[in-house]
Short mmCIF file of C-alpha atoms and ligand atoms in Angstrom, two decimals:
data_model
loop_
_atom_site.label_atom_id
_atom_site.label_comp_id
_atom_site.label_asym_id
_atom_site.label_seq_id
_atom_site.Cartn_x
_atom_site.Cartn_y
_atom_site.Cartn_z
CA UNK A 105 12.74 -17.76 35.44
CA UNK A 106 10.22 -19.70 33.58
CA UNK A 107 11.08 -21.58 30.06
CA UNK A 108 7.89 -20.82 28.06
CA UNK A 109 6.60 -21.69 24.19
CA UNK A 110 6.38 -18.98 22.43
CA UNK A 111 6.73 -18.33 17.74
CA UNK A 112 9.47 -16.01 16.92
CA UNK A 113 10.59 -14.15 13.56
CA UNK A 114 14.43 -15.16 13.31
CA UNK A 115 15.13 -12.74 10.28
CA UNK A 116 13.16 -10.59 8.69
CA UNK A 117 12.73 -12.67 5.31
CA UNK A 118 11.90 -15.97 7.33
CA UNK A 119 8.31 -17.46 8.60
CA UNK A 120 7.91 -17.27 12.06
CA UNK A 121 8.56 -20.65 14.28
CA UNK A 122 8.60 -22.10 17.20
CA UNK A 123 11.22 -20.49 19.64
CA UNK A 124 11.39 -20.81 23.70
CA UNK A 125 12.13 -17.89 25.94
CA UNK A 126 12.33 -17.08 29.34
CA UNK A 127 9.80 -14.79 31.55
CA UNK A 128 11.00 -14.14 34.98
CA UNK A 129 9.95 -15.20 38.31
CA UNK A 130 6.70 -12.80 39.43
CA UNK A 131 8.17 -9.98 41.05
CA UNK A 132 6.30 -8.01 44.26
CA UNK A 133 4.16 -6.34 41.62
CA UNK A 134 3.82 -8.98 39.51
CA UNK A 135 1.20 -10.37 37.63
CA UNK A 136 1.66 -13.94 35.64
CA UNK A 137 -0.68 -14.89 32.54
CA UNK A 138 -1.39 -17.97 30.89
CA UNK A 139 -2.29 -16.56 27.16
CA UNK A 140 -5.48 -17.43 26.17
CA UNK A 141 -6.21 -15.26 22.76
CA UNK A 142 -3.39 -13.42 21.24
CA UNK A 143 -4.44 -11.30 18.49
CA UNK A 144 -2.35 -10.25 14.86
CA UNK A 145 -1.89 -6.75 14.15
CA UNK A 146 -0.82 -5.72 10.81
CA UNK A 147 2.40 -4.07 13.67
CA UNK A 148 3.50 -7.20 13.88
CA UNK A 149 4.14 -7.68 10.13
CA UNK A 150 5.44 -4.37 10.30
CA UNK A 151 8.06 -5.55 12.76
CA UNK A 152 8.91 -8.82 12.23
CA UNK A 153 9.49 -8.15 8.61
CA UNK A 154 11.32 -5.24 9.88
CA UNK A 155 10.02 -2.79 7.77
CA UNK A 156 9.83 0.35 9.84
CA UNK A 157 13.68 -0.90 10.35
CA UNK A 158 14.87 -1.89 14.15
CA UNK A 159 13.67 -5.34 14.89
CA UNK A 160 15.79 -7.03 17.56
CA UNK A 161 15.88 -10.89 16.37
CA UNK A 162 14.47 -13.14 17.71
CA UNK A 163 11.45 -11.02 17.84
CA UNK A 164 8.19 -12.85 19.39
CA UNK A 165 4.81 -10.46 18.14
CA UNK A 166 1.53 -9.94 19.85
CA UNK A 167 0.17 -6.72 21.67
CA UNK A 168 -3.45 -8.01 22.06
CA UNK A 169 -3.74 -10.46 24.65
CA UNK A 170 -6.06 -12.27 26.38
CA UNK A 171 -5.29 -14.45 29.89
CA UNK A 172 -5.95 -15.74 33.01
CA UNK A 173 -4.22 -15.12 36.04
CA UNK A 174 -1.66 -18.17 37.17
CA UNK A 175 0.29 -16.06 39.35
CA UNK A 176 0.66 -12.37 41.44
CA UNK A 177 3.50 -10.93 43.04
CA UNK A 178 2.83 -10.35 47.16
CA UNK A 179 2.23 -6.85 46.92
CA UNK A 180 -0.49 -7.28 44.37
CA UNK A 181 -3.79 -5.77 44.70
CA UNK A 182 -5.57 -4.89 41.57
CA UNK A 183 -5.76 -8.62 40.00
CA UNK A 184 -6.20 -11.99 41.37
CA UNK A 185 -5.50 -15.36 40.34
CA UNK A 186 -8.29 -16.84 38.00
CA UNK A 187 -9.37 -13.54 37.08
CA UNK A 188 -9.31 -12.86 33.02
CA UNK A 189 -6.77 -9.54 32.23
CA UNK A 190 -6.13 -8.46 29.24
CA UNK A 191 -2.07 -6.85 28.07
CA UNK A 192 -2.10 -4.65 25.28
CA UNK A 193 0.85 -2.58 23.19
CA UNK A 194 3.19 -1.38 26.18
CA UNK A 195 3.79 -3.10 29.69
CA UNK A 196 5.34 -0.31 31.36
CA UNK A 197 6.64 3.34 31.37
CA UNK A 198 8.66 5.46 33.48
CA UNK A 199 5.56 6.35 35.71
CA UNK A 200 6.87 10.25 37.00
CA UNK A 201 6.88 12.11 33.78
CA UNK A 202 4.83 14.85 32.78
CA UNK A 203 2.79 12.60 30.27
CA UNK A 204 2.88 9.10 32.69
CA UNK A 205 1.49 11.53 35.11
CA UNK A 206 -1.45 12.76 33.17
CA UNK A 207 -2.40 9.17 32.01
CA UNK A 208 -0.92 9.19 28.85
CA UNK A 209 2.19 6.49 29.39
CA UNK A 210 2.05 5.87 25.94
CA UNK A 211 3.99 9.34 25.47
CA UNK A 212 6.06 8.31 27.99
CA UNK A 213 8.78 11.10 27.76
CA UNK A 214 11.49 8.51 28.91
CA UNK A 215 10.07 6.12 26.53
CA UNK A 216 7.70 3.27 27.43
CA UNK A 217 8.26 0.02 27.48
CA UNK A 218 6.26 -1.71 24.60
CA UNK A 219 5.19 -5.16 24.62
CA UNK A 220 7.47 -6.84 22.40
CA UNK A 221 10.41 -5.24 20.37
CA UNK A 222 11.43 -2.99 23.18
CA UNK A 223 13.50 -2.55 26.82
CA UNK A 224 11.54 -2.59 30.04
CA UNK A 225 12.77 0.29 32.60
CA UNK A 226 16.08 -1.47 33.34
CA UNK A 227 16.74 -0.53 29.49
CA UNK A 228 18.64 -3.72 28.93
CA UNK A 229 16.23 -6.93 28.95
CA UNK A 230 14.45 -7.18 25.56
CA UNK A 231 10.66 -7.76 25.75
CA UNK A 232 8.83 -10.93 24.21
CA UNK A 233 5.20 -10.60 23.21
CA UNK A 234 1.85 -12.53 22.91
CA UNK A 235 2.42 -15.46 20.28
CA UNK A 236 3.58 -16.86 23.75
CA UNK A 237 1.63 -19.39 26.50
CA UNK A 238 2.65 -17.14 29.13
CA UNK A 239 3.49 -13.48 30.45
CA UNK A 240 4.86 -12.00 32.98
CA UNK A 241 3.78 -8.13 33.59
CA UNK A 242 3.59 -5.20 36.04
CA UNK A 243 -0.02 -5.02 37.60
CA UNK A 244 -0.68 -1.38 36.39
CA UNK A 245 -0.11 -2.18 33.06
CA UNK A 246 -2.84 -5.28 33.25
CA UNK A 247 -6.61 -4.20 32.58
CA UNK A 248 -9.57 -5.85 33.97
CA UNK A 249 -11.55 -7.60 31.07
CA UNK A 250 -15.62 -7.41 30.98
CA UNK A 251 -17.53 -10.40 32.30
CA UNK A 252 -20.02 -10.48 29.62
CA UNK A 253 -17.68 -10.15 26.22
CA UNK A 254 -16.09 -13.15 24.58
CA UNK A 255 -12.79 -13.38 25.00
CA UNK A 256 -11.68 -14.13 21.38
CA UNK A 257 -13.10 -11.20 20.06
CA UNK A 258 -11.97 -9.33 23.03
CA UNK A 259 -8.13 -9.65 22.63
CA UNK A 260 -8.22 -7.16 19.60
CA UNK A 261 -9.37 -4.45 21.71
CA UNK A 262 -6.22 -4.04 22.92
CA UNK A 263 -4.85 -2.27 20.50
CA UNK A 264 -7.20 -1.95 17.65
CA UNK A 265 -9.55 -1.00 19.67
CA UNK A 266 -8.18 1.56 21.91
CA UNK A 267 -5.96 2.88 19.14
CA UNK A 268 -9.17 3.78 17.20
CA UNK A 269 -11.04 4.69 20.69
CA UNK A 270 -8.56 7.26 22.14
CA UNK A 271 -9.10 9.64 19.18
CA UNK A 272 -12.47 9.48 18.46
CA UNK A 273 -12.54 10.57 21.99
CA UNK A 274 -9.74 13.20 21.95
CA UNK A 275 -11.48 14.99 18.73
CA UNK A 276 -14.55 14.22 20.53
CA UNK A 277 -16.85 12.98 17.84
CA UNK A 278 -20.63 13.17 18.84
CA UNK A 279 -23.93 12.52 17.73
CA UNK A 280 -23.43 13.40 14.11
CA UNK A 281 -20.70 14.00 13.03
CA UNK A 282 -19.56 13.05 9.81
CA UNK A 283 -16.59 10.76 10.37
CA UNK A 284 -15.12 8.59 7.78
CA UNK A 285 -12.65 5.26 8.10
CA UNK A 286 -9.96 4.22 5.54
CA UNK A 287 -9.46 1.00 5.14
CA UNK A 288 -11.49 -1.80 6.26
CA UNK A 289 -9.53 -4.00 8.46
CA UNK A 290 -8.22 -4.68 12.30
CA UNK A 291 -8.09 -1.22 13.09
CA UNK A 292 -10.81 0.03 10.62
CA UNK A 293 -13.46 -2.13 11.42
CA UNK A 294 -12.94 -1.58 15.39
CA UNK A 295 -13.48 2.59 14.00
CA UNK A 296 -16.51 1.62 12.58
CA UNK A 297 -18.19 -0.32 15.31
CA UNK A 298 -17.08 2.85 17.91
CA UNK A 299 -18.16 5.92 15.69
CA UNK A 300 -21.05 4.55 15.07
CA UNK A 301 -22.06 3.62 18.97
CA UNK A 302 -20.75 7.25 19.69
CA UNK A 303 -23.41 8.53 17.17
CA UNK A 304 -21.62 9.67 13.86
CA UNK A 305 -22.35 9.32 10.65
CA UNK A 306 -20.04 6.77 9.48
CA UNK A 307 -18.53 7.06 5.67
CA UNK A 308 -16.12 3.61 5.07
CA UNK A 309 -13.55 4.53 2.23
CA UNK A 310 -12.45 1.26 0.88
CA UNK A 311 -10.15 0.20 -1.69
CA UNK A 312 -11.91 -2.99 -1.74
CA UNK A 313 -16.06 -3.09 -3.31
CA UNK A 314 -16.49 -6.71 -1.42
CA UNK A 315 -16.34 -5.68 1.81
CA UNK A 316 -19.43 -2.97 1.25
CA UNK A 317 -22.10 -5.61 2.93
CA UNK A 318 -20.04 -6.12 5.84
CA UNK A 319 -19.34 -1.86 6.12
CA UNK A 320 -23.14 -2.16 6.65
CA UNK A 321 -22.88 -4.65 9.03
CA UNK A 322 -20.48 -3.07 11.16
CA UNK A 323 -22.42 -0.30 11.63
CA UNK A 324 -21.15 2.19 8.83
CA UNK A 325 -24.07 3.81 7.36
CA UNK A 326 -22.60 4.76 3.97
CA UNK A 327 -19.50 2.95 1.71
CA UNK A 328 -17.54 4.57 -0.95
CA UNK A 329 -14.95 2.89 -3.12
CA UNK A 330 -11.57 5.24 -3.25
CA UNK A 331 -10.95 3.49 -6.65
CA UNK A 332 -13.44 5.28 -8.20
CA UNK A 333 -12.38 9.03 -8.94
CA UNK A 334 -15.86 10.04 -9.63
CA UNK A 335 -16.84 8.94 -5.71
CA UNK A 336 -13.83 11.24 -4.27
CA UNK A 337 -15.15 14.13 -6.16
CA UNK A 338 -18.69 13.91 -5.08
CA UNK A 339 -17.10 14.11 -1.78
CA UNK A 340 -15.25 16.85 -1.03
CA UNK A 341 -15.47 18.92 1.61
CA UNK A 342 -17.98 16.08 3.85
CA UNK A 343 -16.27 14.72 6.79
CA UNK A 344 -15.30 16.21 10.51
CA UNK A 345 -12.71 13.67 11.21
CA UNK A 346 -11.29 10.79 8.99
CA UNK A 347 -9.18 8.52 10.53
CA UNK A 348 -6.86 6.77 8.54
CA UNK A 349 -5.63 3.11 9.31
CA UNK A 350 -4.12 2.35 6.48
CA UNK A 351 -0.90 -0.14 6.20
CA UNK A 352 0.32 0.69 3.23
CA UNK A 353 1.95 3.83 0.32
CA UNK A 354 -1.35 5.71 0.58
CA UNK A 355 -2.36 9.44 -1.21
CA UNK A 356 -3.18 11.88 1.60
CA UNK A 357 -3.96 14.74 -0.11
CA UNK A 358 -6.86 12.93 -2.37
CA UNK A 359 -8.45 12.06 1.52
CA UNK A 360 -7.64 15.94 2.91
CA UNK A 361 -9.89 16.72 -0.31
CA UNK A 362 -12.54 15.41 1.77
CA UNK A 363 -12.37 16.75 4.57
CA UNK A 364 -14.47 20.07 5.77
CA UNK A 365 -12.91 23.50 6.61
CA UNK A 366 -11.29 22.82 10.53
CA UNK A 367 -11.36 19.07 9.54
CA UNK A 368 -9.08 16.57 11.00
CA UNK A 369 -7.40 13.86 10.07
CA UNK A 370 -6.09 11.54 11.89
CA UNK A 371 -2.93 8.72 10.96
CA UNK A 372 -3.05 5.42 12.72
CA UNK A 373 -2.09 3.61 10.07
CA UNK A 374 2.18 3.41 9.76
CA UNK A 375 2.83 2.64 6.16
CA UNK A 376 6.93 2.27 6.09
CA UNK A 377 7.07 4.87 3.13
CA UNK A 378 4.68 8.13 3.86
CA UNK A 379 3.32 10.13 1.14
CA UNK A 380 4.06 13.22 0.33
CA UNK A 381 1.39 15.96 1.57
CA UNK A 382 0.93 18.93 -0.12
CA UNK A 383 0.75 22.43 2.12
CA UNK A 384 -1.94 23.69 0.33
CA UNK A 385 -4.03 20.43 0.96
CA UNK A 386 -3.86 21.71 4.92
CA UNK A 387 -4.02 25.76 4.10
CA UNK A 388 -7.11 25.86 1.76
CA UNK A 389 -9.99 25.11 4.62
CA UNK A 390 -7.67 24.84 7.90
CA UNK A 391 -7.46 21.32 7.69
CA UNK A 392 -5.12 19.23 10.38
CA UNK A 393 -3.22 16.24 9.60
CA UNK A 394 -2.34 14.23 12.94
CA UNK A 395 -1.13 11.43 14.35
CA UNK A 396 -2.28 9.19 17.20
CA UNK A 397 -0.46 6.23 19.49
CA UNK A 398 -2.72 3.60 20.61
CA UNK A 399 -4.06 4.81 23.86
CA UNK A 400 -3.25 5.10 28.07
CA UNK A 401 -3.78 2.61 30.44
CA UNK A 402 -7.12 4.64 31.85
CA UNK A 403 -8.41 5.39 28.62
CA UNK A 404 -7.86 1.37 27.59
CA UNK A 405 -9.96 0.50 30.49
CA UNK A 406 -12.23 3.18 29.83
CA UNK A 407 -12.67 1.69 26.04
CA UNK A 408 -13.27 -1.73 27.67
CA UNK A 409 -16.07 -0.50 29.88
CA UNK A 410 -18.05 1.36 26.75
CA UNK A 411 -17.54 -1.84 24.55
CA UNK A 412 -18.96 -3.80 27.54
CA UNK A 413 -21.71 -1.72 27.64
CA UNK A 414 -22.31 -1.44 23.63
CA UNK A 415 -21.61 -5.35 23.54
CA UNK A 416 -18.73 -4.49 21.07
CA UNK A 417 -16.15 -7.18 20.01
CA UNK A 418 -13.87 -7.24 16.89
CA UNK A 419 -14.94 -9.33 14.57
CA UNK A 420 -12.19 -12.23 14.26
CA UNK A 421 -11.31 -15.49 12.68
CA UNK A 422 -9.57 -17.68 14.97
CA UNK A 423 -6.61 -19.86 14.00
CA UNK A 424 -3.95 -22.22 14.97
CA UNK A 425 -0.50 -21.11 16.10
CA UNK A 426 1.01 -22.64 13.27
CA UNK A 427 -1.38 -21.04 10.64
CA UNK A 428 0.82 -17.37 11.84
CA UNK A 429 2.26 -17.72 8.32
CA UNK A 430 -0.63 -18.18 6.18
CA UNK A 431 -2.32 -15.16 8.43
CA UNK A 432 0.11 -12.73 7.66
CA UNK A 433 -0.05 -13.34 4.13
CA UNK A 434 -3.72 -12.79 3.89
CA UNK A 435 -3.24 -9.81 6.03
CA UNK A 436 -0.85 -7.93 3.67
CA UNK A 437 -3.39 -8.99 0.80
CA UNK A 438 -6.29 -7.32 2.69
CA UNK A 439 -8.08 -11.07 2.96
CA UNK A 440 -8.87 -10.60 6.76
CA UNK A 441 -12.21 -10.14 8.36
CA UNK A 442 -11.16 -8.63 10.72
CA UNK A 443 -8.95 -9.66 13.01
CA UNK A 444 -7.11 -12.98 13.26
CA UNK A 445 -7.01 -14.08 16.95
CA UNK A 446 -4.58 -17.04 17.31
CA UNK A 447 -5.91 -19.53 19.85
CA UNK A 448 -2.78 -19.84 22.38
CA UNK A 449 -4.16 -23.51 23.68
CA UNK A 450 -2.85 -24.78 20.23
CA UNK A 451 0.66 -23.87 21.45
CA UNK A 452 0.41 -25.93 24.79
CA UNK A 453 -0.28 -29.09 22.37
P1 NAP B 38 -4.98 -4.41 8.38
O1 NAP B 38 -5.91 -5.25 9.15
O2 NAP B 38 -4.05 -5.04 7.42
O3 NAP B 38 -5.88 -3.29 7.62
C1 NAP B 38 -5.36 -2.31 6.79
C2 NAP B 38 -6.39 -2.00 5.69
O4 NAP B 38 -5.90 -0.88 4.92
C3 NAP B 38 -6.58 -3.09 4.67
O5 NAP B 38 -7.54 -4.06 5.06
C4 NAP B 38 -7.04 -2.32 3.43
O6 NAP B 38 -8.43 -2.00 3.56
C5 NAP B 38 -6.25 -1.04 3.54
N1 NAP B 38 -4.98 -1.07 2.78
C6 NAP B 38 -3.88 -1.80 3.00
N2 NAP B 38 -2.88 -1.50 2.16
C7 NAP B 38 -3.36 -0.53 1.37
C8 NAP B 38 -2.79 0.22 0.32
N3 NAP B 38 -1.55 0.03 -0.09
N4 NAP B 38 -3.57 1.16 -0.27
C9 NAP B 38 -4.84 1.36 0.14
N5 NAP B 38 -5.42 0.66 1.14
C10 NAP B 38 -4.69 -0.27 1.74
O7 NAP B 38 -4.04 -3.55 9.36
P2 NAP B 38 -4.33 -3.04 10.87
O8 NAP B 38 -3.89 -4.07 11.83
O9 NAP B 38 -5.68 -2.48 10.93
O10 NAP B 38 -3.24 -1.87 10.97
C11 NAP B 38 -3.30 -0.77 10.09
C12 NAP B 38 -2.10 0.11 10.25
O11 NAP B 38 -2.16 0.76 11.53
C13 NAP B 38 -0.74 -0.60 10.22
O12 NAP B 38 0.18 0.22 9.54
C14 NAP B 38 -0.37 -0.71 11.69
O13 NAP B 38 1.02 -0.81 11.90
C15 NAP B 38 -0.91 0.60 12.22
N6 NAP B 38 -1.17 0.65 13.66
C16 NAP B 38 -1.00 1.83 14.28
C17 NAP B 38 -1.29 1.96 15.62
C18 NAP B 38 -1.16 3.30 16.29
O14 NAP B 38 -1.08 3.35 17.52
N7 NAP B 38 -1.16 4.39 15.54
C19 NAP B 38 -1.75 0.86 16.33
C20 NAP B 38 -1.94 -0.34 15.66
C21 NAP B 38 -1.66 -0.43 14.32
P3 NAP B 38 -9.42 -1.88 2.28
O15 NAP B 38 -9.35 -3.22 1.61
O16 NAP B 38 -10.74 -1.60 2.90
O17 NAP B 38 -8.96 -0.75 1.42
ZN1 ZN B 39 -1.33 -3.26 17.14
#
């Protein structure tokens, strides 16, 4: 065992501090990380405010990391000391079941092993996240990170990325499509910036009329405020796919409107209270309403290997440890662009 630095939520109405914990000794599979980026996902709020209920205090955050190998187990072969890894939102699963089998451990049907907030296999030792210098975690569940990316703007990728990757891919958007994103943050802009290298027609829906110039930026070719009733009208009936990553109470039928007969769409976003949805917003025009979970461990590396390729990073505004407070706050109040990435040196200090 290894004492380590690390920021924990002790309660759910209290600002996350400093806190130590212990990671284990590298086992024979083993791989140890010193945390370079650790990225803030609006889950994190979620959790250590415990608002989807079920936080296990002390809870230490972060699913998007970023690290160099300091350490591998003997029996070791996919990573190597020195090389730069990246750990995303679960760090292992039960590896035999039908879904582990078919690459999708985050279905796990004995239930995975997330990266904070959770049980590994044993089902008894709690897990401790990224707001940490270090991390100890089975080599299968470590991907390989791009040469020519940088690293800071990598560590979102691990979930907002692949959580918006996997199902663009699984409804198999393609040279255009119509596809529209709600909400323009972590997860949103990450939607954007794929969609739109996969060759859809990107539509942002946005609550919020200053971020149009950056929708533009990111690649969306066309923005449309959801405040405006007149906009949702004009719109029925356009888009193949909308994915939705929005946090919060949120009116799903008003974005089924807008979808076109066999359209999907698809929740990422986990608001604690879900809206009610109306059956004839899904029987007029066939229209799905689905969810998706992040993403599996070949699919993740997949989504690393097309944003290598695209030269696709999130967007990100770094920050000190000790700013975690101040981050979350502009988080909930939609002030983020995109993705805060805390810089895990300033822990060491
Ligand atoms: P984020 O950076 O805070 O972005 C959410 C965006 O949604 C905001 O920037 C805002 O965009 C919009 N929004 C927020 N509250 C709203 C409200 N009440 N009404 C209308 N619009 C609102 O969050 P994130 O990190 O992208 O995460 C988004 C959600 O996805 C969270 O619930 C998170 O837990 C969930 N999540 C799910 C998965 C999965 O596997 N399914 C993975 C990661 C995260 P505008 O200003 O543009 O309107
Ligand atoms: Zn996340």
């Amino acid at each position: 065992m290894t004492l380590v630095k690390a920021y924990a939520a002790q309660q759910a109405d209290l600002p996350l501090g400093p806190f130590d914990l212990e990671r284990r000794t590298p086992g024979p599979k083993d791989v140890e990380i010193e945390i370079l980026y650790s990225g803030v996902c609006h889950s994190d709020i979620h959790t250590a405010r415990n608002e989807w209920g079920g936080t296990k205090y002390p809870v230490v955050p972060g699913h998007e990391i970023v690290g160099k190998v300091s350490a591998v187990g003997p029996e070791v072969t996919k990573h190597q000391i020195g090389d730069i890894v990246g750990v995303g939102v679960f760090v292992d699963s039960c590896g035999h079941c039908t879904n582990c089998s078919e690459d999708l451990e985050q279905y796990c049907e004995n239930g995975h092993s997330q990266t904070y907030n959770s049980f590994l296999q044993d089902k008894k030792t709690i897990t401790y996240g990224g707001y940490s210098t270090h991390i100890v975690v089975t080599e299968k569940f470590v991907l390989k990170v791009p040469k020519n990316l940088p690293l800071e703007g990598v560590a979102p990728l691990l979930c907002a990325g692949i959580t918006t990757y996997s199902p663009l891919r699984h409804w198999k958007v393609k040279k255009g499509d119509k596809v529209a994103v709600v909400g323009l943050g972590g997860l949103g802009h990450m939607a954007v910036k794929l969609a739109s290298a996969m060759g859809a027609e990107v539509t942002m829906l946005s609550r919020s009329p200053e971020k149009a110039k950056d929708a533009g930026r990111l690649g969306a070719h066309h923005f449309e405020l959801t405040t405006n009733p007149e906009n949702m009208k004009k719109m029925a009936g356009s888009f193949h796919l909308i994915i939705n990553t929005v946090s919060g109470q949120n009116d799903y039928n008003a974005y089924l409107a807008l979808l076109k007969t066999d359209g999907v769409m698809v929740l990422l976003g986990a608001p604690p209270e879900m809206e009610k949805v109306s059956a004839g917003s899904l029987i007029r025009g066939r229209k799905s309403l689905v969810g998706s979970l992040v993403g599996g461990i070949k699919e993740t590396q997949e989504m690393l290997d097309f944003c290598a390729e695209h030269g696709i990073v999130s967007d990100v505004e770094v920050i000190q440890m000790d700013q975690i407070n101040e981050a979350y706050e502009r988080t909930i109040s939609g002030d983020v662009h995109y993705r805060f990435v805390i810089d895990m040196a300033s822990l060491k200090k």
